[in-house]
Amino acid sequence: MTSADWRILIANRAWIDRAEEEQRCALLSIGHNFRFYWLWLQMTGLAGAQDAIDQLDQFTAGGGLQAQVHGREDEQQRFCLSRFDFLGGRYTIVARSNAGEIERLRRQNRALNVSLMKAETRLVQVHEDERVRLARDLHDTAAQHLIGMNLMLGKMKVMATDVVSAKAVADLSELLGQFHKDLRGLTYLLHPPQIGEHGLHGAIARLCDGFAQRTGLSIDARIYGEDRRRNSPAEGAAYRIVQEALSNVHRHARASRVRVRVSDRPDALYVSVLDDGRGLGWRGSNDAGSDVVVGVGIAGMIGRAAELGGMLRLQAQKGRNGTAVVACLPRDGGGRSFIPPVM
């Protein structure tokens, strides 16, 4: 910070450290004059130093509250000036930056972002491969065991000679049938039609159709906009959010109907999944296991949206039963903060 006549009053550690790296450090230390620094540069023959002095003089005369000063042969060293008045005195905060260093850090940051994106892509692929493996294992083991158990129950049903035994066999058969249906729904969620094969619109439509067939839910799915088939992170997140929302509805909502809407726009994807179930009241249940599972699923959906600079909101439907999952997923990851409308 300098006084009105450019005398340096206060310098932070970064300013002092930088000045000590230069031969002219004494001209930038506390007690010296910032304007004399440029006069010295002019005497050493730096072209453009006079322009910098002129800018300082204009700033002193009241030419604005902010300015940038640098010599033409020293383009990388830039000084940003901010003036303020305090208790009758006029002071200027001088901040120095190295444009070359900033550009180097920007390139480094871009390289790190590319590396991070590649790592995230590999992680997503690992998760997808694990889903496929788990779905295959469930189909090859648990599903086959269930089929065998149903066959044995069929034999027991023929052998049952009293009402009590017949009722027990019928109840077991019904429970196994429901478990088999749930297992089929789970394996379908783990390894559904992929976006790369059918595009986002086709993949979500197939997801909803297949899920409705396997769970008995009535799903009204409508997709608006042009299917751009970019296979982008936003499309993958939209697909997984619909997938997780449907899974939560099936496992927890006790709903009979679900409405899925996807609006595919050039700048963002808007997604909403609305059900007619028991709403958010199930959060207060004593079933701690269910709360943990659903909590993880919701956190995953919120995380997918946040990674893209978007947002996801879980809310009760006004004036009626059910829950709405509403998300906005910017395609450019622009860190948008608007609330997506319920579609």
Tab-separated table of C-alpha atoms in Angstrom:
chain	number	residue	atom	x	y	z
A	1	MET	CA	0.000	0.000	0.000
A	2	THR	CA	1.273	3.492	-0.864
A	3	SER	CA	0.481	6.996	0.286
A	4	ALA	CA	-0.860	9.744	-1.965
A	5	ASP	CA	2.697	10.610	-3.093
A	6	TRP	CA	3.436	6.892	-3.905
A	7	ARG	CA	5.559	6.211	-0.830
A	8	ILE	CA	5.370	2.492	0.010
A	9	LEU	CA	3.841	2.112	3.480
A	10	ILE	CA	3.002	-1.588	3.792
A	11	ALA	CA	4.142	-4.642	1.825
A	12	ASN	CA	2.972	-8.215	2.276
A	13	ARG	CA	5.237	-11.246	2.326
A	14	ALA	CA	4.664	-12.080	-1.341
A	15	TRP	CA	5.677	-8.539	-2.414
A	16	ILE	CA	8.821	-8.631	-0.253
A	17	ASP	CA	9.827	-12.102	-1.464
A	18	ARG	CA	9.365	-11.097	-5.091
A	19	ALA	CA	11.326	-7.870	-4.643
A	20	GLU	CA	14.213	-9.739	-3.037
A	21	GLU	CA	14.554	-11.861	-6.163
A	22	GLU	CA	15.326	-8.759	-8.267
A	23	GLN	CA	18.416	-6.557	-8.277
A	24	ARG	CA	16.194	-3.497	-7.958
A	25	CYS	CA	14.569	-4.767	-4.766
A	26	ALA	CA	15.546	-1.669	-2.740
A	27	LEU	CA	13.317	0.495	-4.958
A	28	LEU	CA	10.282	-1.593	-4.037
A	29	SER	CA	10.826	-1.936	-0.286
A	30	ILE	CA	8.914	-0.161	2.472
A	31	GLY	CA	9.720	3.554	2.722
A	32	HIS	CA	10.733	3.958	-0.911
A	33	ASN	CA	8.713	5.569	-3.671
A	34	PHE	CA	6.846	3.527	-6.249
A	35	ARG	CA	6.981	6.358	-8.784
A	36	PHE	CA	10.785	6.583	-8.374
A	37	TYR	CA	10.904	2.918	-9.337
A	38	TRP	CA	9.570	3.824	-12.778
A	39	LEU	CA	11.828	6.890	-13.013
A	40	TRP	CA	14.790	4.585	-12.408
A	41	LEU	CA	13.534	2.221	-15.136
A	42	GLN	CA	13.286	5.215	-17.474
A	43	MET	CA	16.899	6.163	-16.727
A	44	THR	CA	18.017	2.574	-17.441
A	45	GLY	CA	16.484	2.903	-20.898
A	46	LEU	CA	13.327	0.809	-20.550
A	47	ALA	CA	11.066	1.796	-23.425
A	48	GLY	CA	7.585	2.482	-22.193
A	49	ALA	CA	8.635	3.574	-18.697
A	50	GLN	CA	7.554	7.140	-19.498
A	51	ASP	CA	4.104	5.825	-20.435
A	52	ALA	CA	3.898	4.124	-17.054
A	53	ILE	CA	4.892	7.349	-15.289
A	54	ASP	CA	2.219	9.231	-17.236
A	55	GLN	CA	-0.362	6.656	-16.134
A	56	LEU	CA	0.688	7.071	-12.514
A	57	ASP	CA	0.395	10.850	-12.791
A	58	GLN	CA	-3.069	10.559	-14.341
A	59	PHE	CA	-4.074	8.205	-11.537
A	60	THR	CA	-2.758	10.681	-8.959
A	61	ALA	CA	-4.783	13.454	-10.600
A	62	GLY	CA	-7.972	11.434	-10.128
A	63	GLY	CA	-8.152	9.506	-13.384
A	64	GLY	CA	-10.316	6.707	-12.054
A	65	LEU	CA	-10.258	4.404	-9.028
A	66	GLN	CA	-8.464	1.515	-10.745
A	67	ALA	CA	-5.696	1.186	-13.331
A	68	GLN	CA	-3.048	-1.151	-14.735
A	69	VAL	CA	0.562	-0.105	-15.241
A	70	HIS	CA	3.366	-1.889	-17.090
A	71	GLY	CA	6.239	-0.997	-19.396
A	72	ARG	CA	6.093	-2.133	-23.017
A	73	GLU	CA	9.329	-4.109	-22.681
A	74	ASP	CA	8.143	-5.594	-19.435
A	75	GLU	CA	4.696	-6.783	-20.492
A	76	GLN	CA	4.719	-9.774	-18.167
A	77	GLN	CA	5.060	-7.612	-15.019
A	78	ARG	CA	1.740	-5.870	-14.447
A	79	PHE	CA	0.797	-3.600	-11.554
A	80	CYS	CA	-2.902	-3.225	-10.692
A	81	LEU	CA	-3.789	-0.062	-8.770
A	82	SER	CA	-6.828	0.493	-6.538
A	83	ARG	CA	-7.273	3.828	-4.750
A	84	PHE	CA	-9.266	4.477	-1.589
A	85	ASP	CA	-9.677	7.340	0.896
A	86	PHE	CA	-9.489	6.802	4.658
A	87	LEU	CA	-9.600	9.361	7.510
A	88	GLY	CA	-8.723	12.213	5.186
A	89	GLY	CA	-5.794	10.387	3.591
A	90	ARG	CA	-5.532	8.942	0.106
A	91	TYR	CA	-3.958	5.525	-0.353
A	92	THR	CA	-3.334	3.125	-3.203
A	93	ILE	CA	-3.157	-0.669	-3.090
A	94	VAL	CA	-0.607	-1.935	-5.611
A	95	ALA	CA	-0.818	-5.593	-6.647
A	96	ARG	CA	1.814	-7.084	-8.923
A	97	SER	CA	1.284	-10.108	-11.136
A	98	ASN	CA	3.474	-11.967	-13.580
A	99	ALA	CA	1.493	-12.604	-16.757
A	100	GLY	CA	3.940	-15.268	-17.875
A	101	GLU	CA	3.621	-17.103	-14.581
A	102	ILE	CA	-0.149	-16.832	-14.704
A	103	GLU	CA	-0.209	-18.295	-18.211
A	104	ARG	CA	2.087	-21.122	-17.115
A	105	LEU	CA	-0.245	-21.881	-14.198
A	106	ARG	CA	-3.228	-21.792	-16.549
A	107	ARG	CA	-1.586	-24.327	-18.849
A	108	GLN	CA	-0.740	-26.472	-15.851
A	109	ASN	CA	-4.309	-26.224	-14.611
A	110	ARG	CA	-5.663	-27.230	-18.030
A	111	ALA	CA	-3.331	-30.231	-18.099
A	112	LEU	CA	-4.438	-31.254	-14.609
A	113	ASN	CA	-8.086	-30.914	-15.623
A	114	VAL	CA	-7.496	-33.155	-18.628
A	115	SER	CA	-5.785	-35.738	-16.412
A	116	LEU	CA	-8.642	-35.543	-13.903
A	117	MET	CA	-11.251	-35.998	-16.637
A	118	LYS	CA	-9.384	-39.047	-17.953
A	119	ALA	CA	-9.188	-40.499	-14.445
A	120	GLU	CA	-12.912	-39.892	-13.897
A	121	THR	CA	-13.682	-41.535	-17.243
A	122	ARG	CA	-11.664	-44.587	-16.262
A	123	LEU	CA	-13.420	-44.702	-12.882
A	124	VAL	CA	-16.845	-44.528	-14.541
A	125	GLN	CA	-15.840	-47.352	-16.867
A	126	VAL	CA	-14.673	-49.445	-13.915
A	127	HIS	CA	-18.045	-48.888	-12.245
A	128	GLU	CA	-19.893	-49.862	-15.422
A	129	ASP	CA	-17.799	-53.026	-15.819
A	130	GLU	CA	-18.538	-53.926	-12.203
A	131	ARG	CA	-22.243	-53.423	-12.771
A	132	VAL	CA	-22.151	-55.752	-15.778
A	133	ARG	CA	-20.220	-58.396	-13.826
A	134	LEU	CA	-22.617	-58.188	-10.869
A	135	ALA	CA	-25.674	-58.420	-13.128
A	136	ARG	CA	-24.221	-61.483	-14.868
A	137	ASP	CA	-23.375	-63.168	-11.564
A	138	LEU	CA	-26.873	-62.544	-10.208
A	139	HIS	CA	-28.406	-63.978	-13.360
A	140	ASP	CA	-26.149	-67.022	-13.421
A	141	THR	CA	-26.421	-67.892	-9.722
A	142	ALA	CA	-29.240	-66.354	-7.674
A	143	ALA	CA	-31.816	-66.417	-10.483
A	144	GLN	CA	-31.060	-70.034	-11.319
A	145	HIS	CA	-31.361	-71.042	-7.663
A	146	LEU	CA	-34.737	-69.320	-7.487
A	147	ILE	CA	-35.939	-71.252	-10.506
A	148	GLY	CA	-34.839	-74.492	-8.836
A	149	MET	CA	-36.642	-73.571	-5.634
A	150	ASN	CA	-39.829	-72.844	-7.554
A	151	LEU	CA	-39.631	-76.273	-9.178
A	152	MET	CA	-39.265	-77.894	-5.763
A	153	LEU	CA	-42.228	-75.923	-4.454
A	154	GLY	CA	-44.247	-77.188	-7.393
A	155	LYS	CA	-43.532	-80.738	-6.329
A	156	MET	CA	-44.362	-79.921	-2.713
A	157	LYS	CA	-47.666	-78.401	-3.815
A	158	VAL	CA	-48.673	-81.697	-5.402
A	159	MET	CA	-47.571	-83.607	-2.309
A	160	ALA	CA	-49.376	-81.325	0.178
A	161	THR	CA	-52.365	-83.235	1.547
A	162	ASP	CA	-53.694	-80.803	4.175
A	163	VAL	CA	-54.857	-77.213	4.052
A	164	VAL	CA	-52.072	-75.882	6.297
A	165	SER	CA	-49.272	-77.363	4.185
A	166	ALA	CA	-50.884	-76.208	0.964
A	167	LYS	CA	-51.228	-72.666	2.366
A	168	ALA	CA	-47.569	-72.616	3.454
A	169	VAL	CA	-46.414	-73.790	0.026
A	170	ALA	CA	-48.587	-71.175	-1.700
A	171	ASP	CA	-47.213	-68.414	0.532
A	172	LEU	CA	-43.628	-69.501	-0.133
A	173	SER	CA	-44.305	-69.619	-3.842
A	174	GLU	CA	-45.729	-66.096	-3.779
A	175	LEU	CA	-42.750	-64.774	-1.817
A	176	LEU	CA	-40.278	-66.399	-4.187
A	177	GLY	CA	-42.179	-65.001	-7.163
A	178	GLN	CA	-41.979	-61.472	-5.768
A	179	PHE	CA	-38.299	-61.916	-4.937
A	180	HIS	CA	-37.643	-63.168	-8.455
A	181	LYS	CA	-39.396	-60.118	-9.897
A	182	ASP	CA	-37.333	-57.786	-7.672
A	183	LEU	CA	-34.150	-59.573	-8.690
A	184	ARG	CA	-34.981	-59.192	-12.382
A	185	GLY	CA	-35.592	-55.478	-11.839
A	186	LEU	CA	-32.270	-55.134	-10.023
A	187	THR	CA	-30.267	-56.910	-12.723
A	188	TYR	CA	-31.976	-54.793	-15.380
A	189	LEU	CA	-30.934	-51.633	-13.534
A	190	LEU	CA	-27.374	-52.885	-13.213
A	191	HIS	CA	-26.978	-53.599	-16.921
A	192	PRO	CA	-29.606	-51.718	-18.992
A	193	PRO	CA	-29.468	-50.656	-22.677
A	194	GLN	CA	-26.566	-48.251	-23.111
A	195	ILE	CA	-26.548	-44.697	-24.426
A	196	GLY	CA	-23.809	-45.521	-26.915
A	197	GLU	CA	-26.054	-48.082	-28.582
A	198	HIS	CA	-29.381	-46.270	-28.622
A	199	GLY	CA	-28.661	-42.600	-27.833
A	200	LEU	CA	-29.955	-40.919	-24.689
A	201	HIS	CA	-33.565	-40.811	-25.858
A	202	GLY	CA	-33.676	-44.449	-26.914
A	203	ALA	CA	-31.806	-45.636	-23.814
A	204	ILE	CA	-34.167	-43.850	-21.396
A	205	ALA	CA	-37.229	-45.063	-23.311
A	206	ARG	CA	-35.960	-48.651	-23.178
A	207	LEU	CA	-35.042	-48.260	-19.522
A	208	CYS	CA	-38.549	-47.108	-18.636
A	209	ASP	CA	-40.263	-49.771	-20.768
A	210	GLY	CA	-38.142	-52.571	-19.371
A	211	PHE	CA	-38.473	-51.360	-15.804
A	212	ALA	CA	-42.259	-51.103	-16.131
A	213	GLN	CA	-42.477	-54.669	-17.439
A	214	ARG	CA	-40.329	-56.053	-14.635
A	215	THR	CA	-41.844	-54.158	-11.726
A	216	GLY	CA	-45.472	-53.592	-12.695
A	217	LEU	CA	-45.154	-49.801	-12.386
A	218	SER	CA	-47.074	-47.656	-14.855
A	219	ILE	CA	-44.398	-45.352	-16.315
A	220	ASP	CA	-45.292	-42.428	-18.596
A	221	ALA	CA	-41.987	-41.386	-20.210
A	222	ARG	CA	-41.731	-38.446	-22.591
A	223	ILE	CA	-38.537	-37.030	-24.060
A	224	TYR	CA	-38.367	-33.657	-25.769
A	225	GLY	CA	-35.742	-32.094	-27.995
A	226	GLU	CA	-33.226	-33.387	-30.483
A	227	ASP	CA	-31.280	-36.550	-29.640
A	228	ARG	CA	-27.746	-35.248	-30.189
A	229	ARG	CA	-26.074	-38.586	-29.344
A	230	ARG	CA	-22.999	-36.917	-27.881
A	231	ASN	CA	-22.494	-39.614	-25.219
A	232	SER	CA	-21.404	-36.737	-22.975
A	233	PRO	CA	-21.091	-36.707	-19.165
A	234	ALA	CA	-24.393	-34.798	-18.984
A	235	GLU	CA	-26.190	-37.537	-20.914
A	236	GLY	CA	-24.653	-40.246	-18.762
A	237	ALA	CA	-25.669	-38.386	-15.594
A	238	ALA	CA	-29.230	-37.889	-16.881
A	239	TYR	CA	-29.556	-41.593	-17.604
A	240	ARG	CA	-28.218	-42.645	-14.206
A	241	ILE	CA	-30.429	-40.132	-12.370
A	242	VAL	CA	-33.547	-41.525	-14.057
A	243	GLN	CA	-32.298	-45.023	-13.298
A	244	GLU	CA	-31.659	-44.335	-9.601
A	245	ALA	CA	-34.923	-42.401	-9.193
A	246	LEU	CA	-36.930	-45.299	-10.646
A	247	SER	CA	-35.093	-47.718	-8.377
A	248	ASN	CA	-35.956	-45.612	-5.316
A	249	VAL	CA	-39.603	-45.415	-6.383
A	250	HIS	CA	-39.778	-49.192	-6.764
A	251	ARG	CA	-38.049	-49.962	-3.465
A	252	HIS	CA	-39.482	-47.277	-1.176
A	253	ALA	CA	-42.319	-45.145	-2.555
A	254	ARG	CA	-45.108	-47.756	-2.784
A	255	ALA	CA	-46.203	-45.980	-5.939
A	256	SER	CA	-48.269	-47.263	-8.843
A	257	ARG	CA	-47.581	-44.556	-11.438
A	258	VAL	CA	-44.462	-42.629	-12.398
A	259	ARG	CA	-43.999	-39.743	-14.813
A	260	VAL	CA	-40.575	-39.285	-16.436
A	261	ARG	CA	-39.752	-36.154	-18.429
A	262	VAL	CA	-36.475	-35.326	-20.162
A	263	SER	CA	-35.944	-32.079	-22.066
A	264	ASP	CA	-32.845	-32.221	-24.280
A	265	ARG	CA	-31.694	-28.673	-24.994
A	266	PRO	CA	-28.466	-27.347	-26.546
A	267	ASP	CA	-27.226	-25.862	-23.265
A	268	ALA	CA	-28.554	-28.324	-20.686
A	269	LEU	CA	-30.576	-31.440	-19.952
A	270	TYR	CA	-33.644	-31.112	-17.707
A	271	VAL	CA	-34.841	-34.254	-15.955
A	272	SER	CA	-37.816	-34.902	-13.695
A	273	VAL	CA	-39.182	-38.119	-12.197
A	274	LEU	CA	-42.513	-37.802	-10.350
A	275	ASP	CA	-44.357	-40.617	-8.557
A	276	ASP	CA	-47.702	-40.972	-6.776
A	277	GLY	CA	-46.284	-42.838	-3.780
A	278	ARG	CA	-46.221	-42.074	-0.086
A	279	GLY	CA	-43.982	-39.037	-0.476
A	280	LEU	CA	-41.064	-38.088	1.740
A	281	GLY	CA	-42.690	-39.386	4.918
A	282	TRP	CA	-40.858	-42.711	4.656
A	283	ARG	CA	-37.699	-40.879	5.774
A	284	GLY	CA	-39.074	-40.969	9.287
A	285	SER	CA	-39.473	-44.759	9.363
A	286	ASN	CA	-37.623	-46.957	11.806
A	287	ASP	CA	-36.135	-49.018	8.990
A	288	ALA	CA	-32.548	-47.753	9.333
A	289	GLY	CA	-31.327	-50.044	6.579
A	290	SER	CA	-33.692	-48.527	4.045
A	291	ASP	CA	-32.761	-45.011	5.074
A	292	VAL	CA	-29.058	-45.745	4.537
A	293	VAL	CA	-29.555	-47.267	1.095
A	294	VAL	CA	-31.797	-44.487	-0.132
A	295	GLY	CA	-29.549	-41.835	1.377
A	296	VAL	CA	-26.607	-43.152	-0.597
A	297	GLY	CA	-28.654	-43.217	-3.804
A	298	ILE	CA	-29.856	-39.653	-3.381
A	299	ALA	CA	-26.348	-38.479	-2.519
A	300	GLY	CA	-25.110	-40.167	-5.687
A	301	MET	CA	-27.687	-38.354	-7.825
A	302	ILE	CA	-26.854	-35.011	-6.226
A	303	GLY	CA	-23.163	-35.689	-6.742
A	304	ARG	CA	-23.608	-36.494	-10.431
A	305	ALA	CA	-25.410	-33.203	-10.981
A	306	ALA	CA	-22.908	-31.184	-8.926
A	307	GLU	CA	-19.940	-32.587	-10.876
A	308	LEU	CA	-21.389	-30.986	-14.016
A	309	GLY	CA	-22.081	-27.634	-12.377
A	310	GLY	CA	-25.789	-28.455	-12.216
A	311	MET	CA	-28.148	-29.249	-9.382
A	312	LEU	CA	-30.713	-31.789	-8.264
A	313	ARG	CA	-33.646	-31.223	-5.940
A	314	LEU	CA	-35.842	-33.731	-4.126
A	315	GLN	CA	-39.222	-32.295	-3.155
A	316	ALA	CA	-42.732	-33.312	-2.171
A	317	GLN	CA	-45.427	-32.638	-4.736
A	318	LYS	CA	-47.694	-29.808	-3.676
A	319	GLY	CA	-51.272	-30.714	-2.894
A	320	ARG	CA	-50.871	-34.429	-3.614
A	321	ASN	CA	-48.956	-37.548	-2.664
A	322	GLY	CA	-45.656	-38.437	-4.190
A	323	THR	CA	-42.139	-37.145	-4.667
A	324	ALA	CA	-40.444	-35.234	-7.473
A	325	VAL	CA	-36.785	-35.617	-8.389
A	326	VAL	CA	-35.846	-32.628	-10.539
A	327	ALA	CA	-32.411	-32.006	-12.043
A	328	CYS	CA	-30.681	-29.588	-14.395
A	329	LEU	CA	-27.433	-30.758	-16.027
A	330	PRO	CA	-25.512	-28.092	-17.981
A	331	ARG	CA	-23.718	-29.537	-20.978
A	332	ASP	CA	-20.721	-27.233	-20.576
A	333	GLY	CA	-20.319	-27.720	-16.796
A	334	GLY	CA	-20.697	-23.967	-16.361
A	335	GLY	CA	-21.506	-23.988	-12.665
A	336	ARG	CA	-25.049	-22.746	-13.215
A	337	SER	CA	-27.063	-21.901	-10.136
A	338	PHE	CA	-30.632	-21.721	-11.459
A	339	ILE	CA	-33.400	-24.014	-10.198
A	340	PRO	CA	-34.774	-26.243	-12.963
A	341	PRO	CA	-38.556	-26.203	-13.348
A	342	VAL	CA	-40.751	-29.235	-12.742
A	343	MET	CA	-41.781	-30.501	-16.176
